[in-house]
CSV table of C-alpha atoms in Angstrom, one decimal:
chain,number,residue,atom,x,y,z
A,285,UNK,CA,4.1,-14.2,-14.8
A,286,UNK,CA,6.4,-11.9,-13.2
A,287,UNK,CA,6.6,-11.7,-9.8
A,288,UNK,CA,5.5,-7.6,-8.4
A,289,UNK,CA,8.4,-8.1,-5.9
A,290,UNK,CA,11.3,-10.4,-4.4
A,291,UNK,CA,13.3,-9.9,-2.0
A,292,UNK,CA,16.4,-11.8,-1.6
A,293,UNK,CA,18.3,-12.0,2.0
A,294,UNK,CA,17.6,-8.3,2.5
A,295,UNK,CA,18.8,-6.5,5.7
A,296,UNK,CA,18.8,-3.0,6.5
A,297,UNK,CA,19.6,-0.6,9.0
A,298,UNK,CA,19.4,3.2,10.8
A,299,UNK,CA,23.0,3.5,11.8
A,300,UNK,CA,23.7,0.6,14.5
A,301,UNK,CA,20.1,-0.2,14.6
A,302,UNK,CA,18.6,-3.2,12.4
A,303,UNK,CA,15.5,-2.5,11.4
A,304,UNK,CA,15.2,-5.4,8.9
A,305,UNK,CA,17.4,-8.6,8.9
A,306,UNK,CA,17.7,-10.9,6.0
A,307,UNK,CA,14.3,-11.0,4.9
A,308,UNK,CA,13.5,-13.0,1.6
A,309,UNK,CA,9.7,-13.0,0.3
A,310,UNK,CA,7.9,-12.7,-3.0
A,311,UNK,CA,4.8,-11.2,-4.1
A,312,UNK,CA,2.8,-12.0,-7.0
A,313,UNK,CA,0.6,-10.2,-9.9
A,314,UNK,CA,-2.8,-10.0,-8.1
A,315,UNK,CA,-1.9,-10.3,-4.6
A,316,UNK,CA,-3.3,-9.2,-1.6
A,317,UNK,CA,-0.9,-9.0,1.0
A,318,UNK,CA,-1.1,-8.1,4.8
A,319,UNK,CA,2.3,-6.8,6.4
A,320,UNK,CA,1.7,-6.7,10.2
A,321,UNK,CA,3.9,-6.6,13.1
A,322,UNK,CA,4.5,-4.8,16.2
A,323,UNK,CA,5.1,-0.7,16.4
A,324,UNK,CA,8.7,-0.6,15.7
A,325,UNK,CA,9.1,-3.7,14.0
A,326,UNK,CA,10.6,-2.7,10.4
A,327,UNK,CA,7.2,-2.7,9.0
A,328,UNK,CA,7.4,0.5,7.1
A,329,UNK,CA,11.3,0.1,6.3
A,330,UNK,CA,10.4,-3.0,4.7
A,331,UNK,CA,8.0,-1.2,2.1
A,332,UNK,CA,10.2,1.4,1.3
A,333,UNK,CA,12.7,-1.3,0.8
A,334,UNK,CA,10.1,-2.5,-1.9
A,335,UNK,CA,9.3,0.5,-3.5
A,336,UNK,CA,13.2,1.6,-4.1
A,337,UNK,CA,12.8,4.4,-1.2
A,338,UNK,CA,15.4,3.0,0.8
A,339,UNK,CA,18.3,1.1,-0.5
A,340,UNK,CA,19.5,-2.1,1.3
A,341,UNK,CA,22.5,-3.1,3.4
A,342,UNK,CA,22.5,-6.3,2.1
A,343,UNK,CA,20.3,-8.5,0.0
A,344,UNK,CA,18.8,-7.6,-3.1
A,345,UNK,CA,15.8,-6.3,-4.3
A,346,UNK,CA,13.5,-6.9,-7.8
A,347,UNK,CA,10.5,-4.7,-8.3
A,348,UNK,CA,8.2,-5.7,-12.0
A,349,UNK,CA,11.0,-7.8,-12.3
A,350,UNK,CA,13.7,-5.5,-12.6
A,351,UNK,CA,16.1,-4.5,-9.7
A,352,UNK,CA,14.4,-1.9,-8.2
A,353,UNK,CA,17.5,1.0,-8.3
A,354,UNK,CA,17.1,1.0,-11.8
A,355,UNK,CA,12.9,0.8,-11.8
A,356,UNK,CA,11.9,4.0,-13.6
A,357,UNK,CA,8.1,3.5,-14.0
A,358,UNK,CA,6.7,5.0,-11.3
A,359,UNK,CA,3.1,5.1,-12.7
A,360,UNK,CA,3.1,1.6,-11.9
A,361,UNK,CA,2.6,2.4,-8.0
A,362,UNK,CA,1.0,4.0,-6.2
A,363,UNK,CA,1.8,4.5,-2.5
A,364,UNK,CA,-0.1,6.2,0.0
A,365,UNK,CA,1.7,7.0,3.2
A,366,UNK,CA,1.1,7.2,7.0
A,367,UNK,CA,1.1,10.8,6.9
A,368,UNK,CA,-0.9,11.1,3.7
A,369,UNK,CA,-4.2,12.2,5.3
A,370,UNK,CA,-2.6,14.9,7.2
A,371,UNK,CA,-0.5,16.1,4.3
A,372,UNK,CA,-3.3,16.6,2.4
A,373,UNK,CA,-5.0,18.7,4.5
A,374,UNK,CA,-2.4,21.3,3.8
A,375,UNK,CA,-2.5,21.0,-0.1
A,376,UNK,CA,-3.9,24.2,-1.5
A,377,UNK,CA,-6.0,22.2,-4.6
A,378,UNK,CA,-9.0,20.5,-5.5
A,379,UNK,CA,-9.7,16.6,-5.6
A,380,UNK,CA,-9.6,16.7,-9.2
A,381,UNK,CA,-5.7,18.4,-9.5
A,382,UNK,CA,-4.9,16.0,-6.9
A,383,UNK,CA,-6.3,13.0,-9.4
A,384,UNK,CA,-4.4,14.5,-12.5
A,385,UNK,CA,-1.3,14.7,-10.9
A,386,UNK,CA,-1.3,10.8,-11.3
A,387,UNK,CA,-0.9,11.5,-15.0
A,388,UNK,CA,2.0,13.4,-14.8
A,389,UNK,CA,4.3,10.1,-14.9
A,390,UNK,CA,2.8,9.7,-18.6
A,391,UNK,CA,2.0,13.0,-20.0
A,392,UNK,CA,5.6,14.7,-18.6
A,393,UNK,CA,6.0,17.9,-19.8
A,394,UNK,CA,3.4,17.7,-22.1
A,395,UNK,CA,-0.1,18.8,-22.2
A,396,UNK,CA,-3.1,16.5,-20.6
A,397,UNK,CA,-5.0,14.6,-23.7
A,398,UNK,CA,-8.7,13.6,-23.7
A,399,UNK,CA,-7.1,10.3,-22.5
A,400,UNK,CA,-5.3,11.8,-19.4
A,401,UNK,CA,-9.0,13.6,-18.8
A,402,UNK,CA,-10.8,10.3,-19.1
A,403,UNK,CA,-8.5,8.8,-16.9
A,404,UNK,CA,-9.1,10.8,-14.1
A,405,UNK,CA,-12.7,10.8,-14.6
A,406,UNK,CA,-13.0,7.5,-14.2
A,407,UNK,CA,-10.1,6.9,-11.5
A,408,UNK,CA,-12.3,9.6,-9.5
A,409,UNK,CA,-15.8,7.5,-10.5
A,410,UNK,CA,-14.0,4.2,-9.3
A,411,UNK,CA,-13.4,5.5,-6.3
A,412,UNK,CA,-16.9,7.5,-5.7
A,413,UNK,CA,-15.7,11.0,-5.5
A,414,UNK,CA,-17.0,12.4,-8.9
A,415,UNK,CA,-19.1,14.4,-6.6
A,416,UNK,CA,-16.0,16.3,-4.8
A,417,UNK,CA,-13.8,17.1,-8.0
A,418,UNK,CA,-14.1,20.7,-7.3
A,419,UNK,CA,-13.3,20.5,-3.4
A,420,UNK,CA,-10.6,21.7,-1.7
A,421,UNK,CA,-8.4,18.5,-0.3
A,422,UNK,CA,-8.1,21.0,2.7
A,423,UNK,CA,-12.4,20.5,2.7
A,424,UNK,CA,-12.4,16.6,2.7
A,425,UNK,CA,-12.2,14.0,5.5
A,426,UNK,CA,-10.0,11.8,6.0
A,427,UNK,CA,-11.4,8.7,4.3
A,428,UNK,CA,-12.4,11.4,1.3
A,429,UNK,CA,-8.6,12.2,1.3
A,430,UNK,CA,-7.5,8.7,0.9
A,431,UNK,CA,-9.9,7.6,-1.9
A,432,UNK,CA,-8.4,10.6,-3.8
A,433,UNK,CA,-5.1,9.6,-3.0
A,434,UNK,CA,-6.4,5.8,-4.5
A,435,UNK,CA,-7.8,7.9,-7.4
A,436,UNK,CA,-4.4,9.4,-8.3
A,437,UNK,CA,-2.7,5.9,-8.1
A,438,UNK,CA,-5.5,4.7,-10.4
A,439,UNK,CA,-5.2,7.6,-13.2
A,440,UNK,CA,-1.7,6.5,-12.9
A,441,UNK,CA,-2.7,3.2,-14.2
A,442,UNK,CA,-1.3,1.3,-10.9
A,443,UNK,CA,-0.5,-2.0,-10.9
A,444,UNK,CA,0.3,-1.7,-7.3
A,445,UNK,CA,-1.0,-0.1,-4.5
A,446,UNK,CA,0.8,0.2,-1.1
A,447,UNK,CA,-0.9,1.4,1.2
A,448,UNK,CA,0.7,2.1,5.2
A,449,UNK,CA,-1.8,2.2,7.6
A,450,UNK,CA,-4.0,4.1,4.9
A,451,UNK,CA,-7.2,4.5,7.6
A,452,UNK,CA,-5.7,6.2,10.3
A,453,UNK,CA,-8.0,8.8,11.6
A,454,UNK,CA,-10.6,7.5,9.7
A,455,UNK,CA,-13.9,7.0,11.1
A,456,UNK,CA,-15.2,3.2,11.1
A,457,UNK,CA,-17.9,3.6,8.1
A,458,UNK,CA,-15.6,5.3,6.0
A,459,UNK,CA,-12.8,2.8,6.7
A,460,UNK,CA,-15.2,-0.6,6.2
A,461,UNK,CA,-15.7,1.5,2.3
A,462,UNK,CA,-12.2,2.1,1.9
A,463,UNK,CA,-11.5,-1.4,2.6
A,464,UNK,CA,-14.2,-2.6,0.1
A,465,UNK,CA,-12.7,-0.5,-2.1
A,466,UNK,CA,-9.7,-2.5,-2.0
A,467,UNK,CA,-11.3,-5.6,-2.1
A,468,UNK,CA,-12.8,-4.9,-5.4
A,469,UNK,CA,-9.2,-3.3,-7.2
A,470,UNK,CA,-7.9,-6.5,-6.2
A,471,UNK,CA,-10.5,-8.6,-7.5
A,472,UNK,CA,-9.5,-6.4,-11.0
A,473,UNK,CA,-6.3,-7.6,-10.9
A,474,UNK,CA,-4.7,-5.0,-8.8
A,475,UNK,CA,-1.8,-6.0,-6.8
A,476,UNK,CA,-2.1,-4.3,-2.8
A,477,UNK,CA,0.3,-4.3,-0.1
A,478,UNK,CA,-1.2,-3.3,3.2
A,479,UNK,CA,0.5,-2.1,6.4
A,480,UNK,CA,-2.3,-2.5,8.8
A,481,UNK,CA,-2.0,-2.6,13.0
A,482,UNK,CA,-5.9,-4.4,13.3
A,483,UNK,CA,-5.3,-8.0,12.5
A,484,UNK,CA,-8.6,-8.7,12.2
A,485,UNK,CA,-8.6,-6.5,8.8
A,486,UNK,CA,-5.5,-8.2,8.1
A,487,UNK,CA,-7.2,-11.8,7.7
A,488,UNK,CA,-10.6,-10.5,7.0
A,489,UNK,CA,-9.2,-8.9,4.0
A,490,UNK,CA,-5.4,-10.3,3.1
A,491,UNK,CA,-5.3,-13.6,0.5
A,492,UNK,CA,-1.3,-13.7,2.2
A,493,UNK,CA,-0.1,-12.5,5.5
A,494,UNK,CA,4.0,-11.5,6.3
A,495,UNK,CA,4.4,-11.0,9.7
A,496,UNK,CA,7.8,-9.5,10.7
A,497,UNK,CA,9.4,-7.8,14.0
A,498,UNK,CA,13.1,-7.3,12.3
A,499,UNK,CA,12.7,-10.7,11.3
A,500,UNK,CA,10.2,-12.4,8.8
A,501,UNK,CA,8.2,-14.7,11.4
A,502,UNK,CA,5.9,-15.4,8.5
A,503,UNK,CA,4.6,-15.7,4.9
A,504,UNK,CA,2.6,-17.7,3.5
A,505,UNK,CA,-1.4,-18.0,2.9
A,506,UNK,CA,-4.0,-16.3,5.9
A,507,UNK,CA,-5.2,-19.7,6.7
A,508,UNK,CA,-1.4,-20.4,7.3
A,509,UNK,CA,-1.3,-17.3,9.1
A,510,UNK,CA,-3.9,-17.7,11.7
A,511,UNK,CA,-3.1,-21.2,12.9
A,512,UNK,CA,0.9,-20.6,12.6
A,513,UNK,CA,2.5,-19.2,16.0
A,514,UNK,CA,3.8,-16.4,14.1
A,515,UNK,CA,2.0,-13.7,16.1
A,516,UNK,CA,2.8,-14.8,19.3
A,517,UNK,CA,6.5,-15.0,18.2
A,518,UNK,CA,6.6,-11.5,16.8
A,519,UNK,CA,4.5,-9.8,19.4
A,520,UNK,CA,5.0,-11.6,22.3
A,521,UNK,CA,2.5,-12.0,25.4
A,522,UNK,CA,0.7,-8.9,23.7
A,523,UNK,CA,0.0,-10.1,20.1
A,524,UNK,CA,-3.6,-9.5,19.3
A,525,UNK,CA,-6.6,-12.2,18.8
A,526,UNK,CA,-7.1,-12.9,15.3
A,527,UNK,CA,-10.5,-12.6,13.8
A,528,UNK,CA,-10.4,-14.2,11.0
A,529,UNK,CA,-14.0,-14.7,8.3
A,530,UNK,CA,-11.7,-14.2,5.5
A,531,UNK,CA,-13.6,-16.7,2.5
């Protein structure tokens, strides 16, 4: 099968300031993977490297197999950004638009089908928020605003989700749904990529873990992860205890 992505020897930077340096991983259909890593680390750089929304400096970069600059099917991710919850407070339109606009990378110009309706409908009943379709996003919480923001990628018909520090702001019984949430689109076959600062999510959650601070310290499987020195090489004296009841 196909690998989602690979990265080959891929470096990047903001002017004179590296922000990734030769980096070379692959992720696979079905994947769960953790990105962690410091504040400032590349983290975020790294998955817009992956998605095509920044170009590299060196290295190349394949996304569904093909290299990403030329990847036109962009209803095959779905990406959900660090600011998403606060953008969304400021977009004048119901959960439901917000859902449909997933369909837009199929229908075009055209008009919405039964299909592009049923789609939404059960993106939004995945997800749990049949009960909101006619709220305002301005209305909704935070953790309401993300799973429509899952919901759109999912009408999209997704085959990977990535997600930057998606909980932000999010209280913790919203967040420990959410992350169930994930857990079961995985288990469907749904490829995830996952900026997350709690580690313990990370290896609770993750099936593979990269670890990076410009540099790739790490990629492999969480076990790997957890008894590897990786975080104490990328963090430092700081890095964070690892809780890890990942099955």
């Amino acid at each position: 099968m196909t690998p989602v992505v690979e990265l080959d020897s891929v470096s990047f930077a903001y002017g004179d300031s590296v922000a990734v340096r030769d980096v070379s991983l692959t992720i696979e259909a079905g994947d769960f993977l953790g990105l962690v890593g410091p504040n400032g680390s590349g983290k975020t750089t790294l998955l817009h490297l992956m998605l095509g929304l920044h170009t590299p400096d060196e290295g190349t970069i394949r996304l569904f197999g093909r290299p990403v600059e030329e990847f036109d099917a962009g209803g095959r991710v779905g990406y959900v950004s660090q600011q998403a919850t606060n953008r969304g407070g400021t977009m004048p339109v119901t959960v439901r638009e917000c859902v449909t606009m997933g369909r837009f990378a199929h229908v075009g110009h055209g008009r919405l089908t039964e299909a592009d309706r049923d789609a939404v409908a059960n993106a939004m009943e995945t997800v749990g928020i049949v009960n909101l379709a006619d709220r305002l996003m301005t209305e909704l919480s935070g953790g309401q605003k993300q799973r429509a923001y899952i919901a759109r990628a999912l009408a999209s018909e997704a085959d990977l989700l990535a997600l930057d520090e998606p909980t932000v702001g999010v209280d913790a019984e919203s967040r420990d749904a959410f992350y169930a949430l994930l857990d079961g689109l995985n288990d469907e076959g749904i490829t995830i990529v996952l900026i997350e600062h709690d580690i313990g999510v990370v290896t609770d959650r993750a099936d593979h873990v990269a670890c990076i601070n410009t540099e790739l310290f790490h990629h492999g499987d969480t076990e790997s992860f957890v008894e590897s020195d990786a975080l104490e090489d990328a963090y430092g004296a700081t890095g964070q205890v690892v809780h890890h009841h990942h099955p």
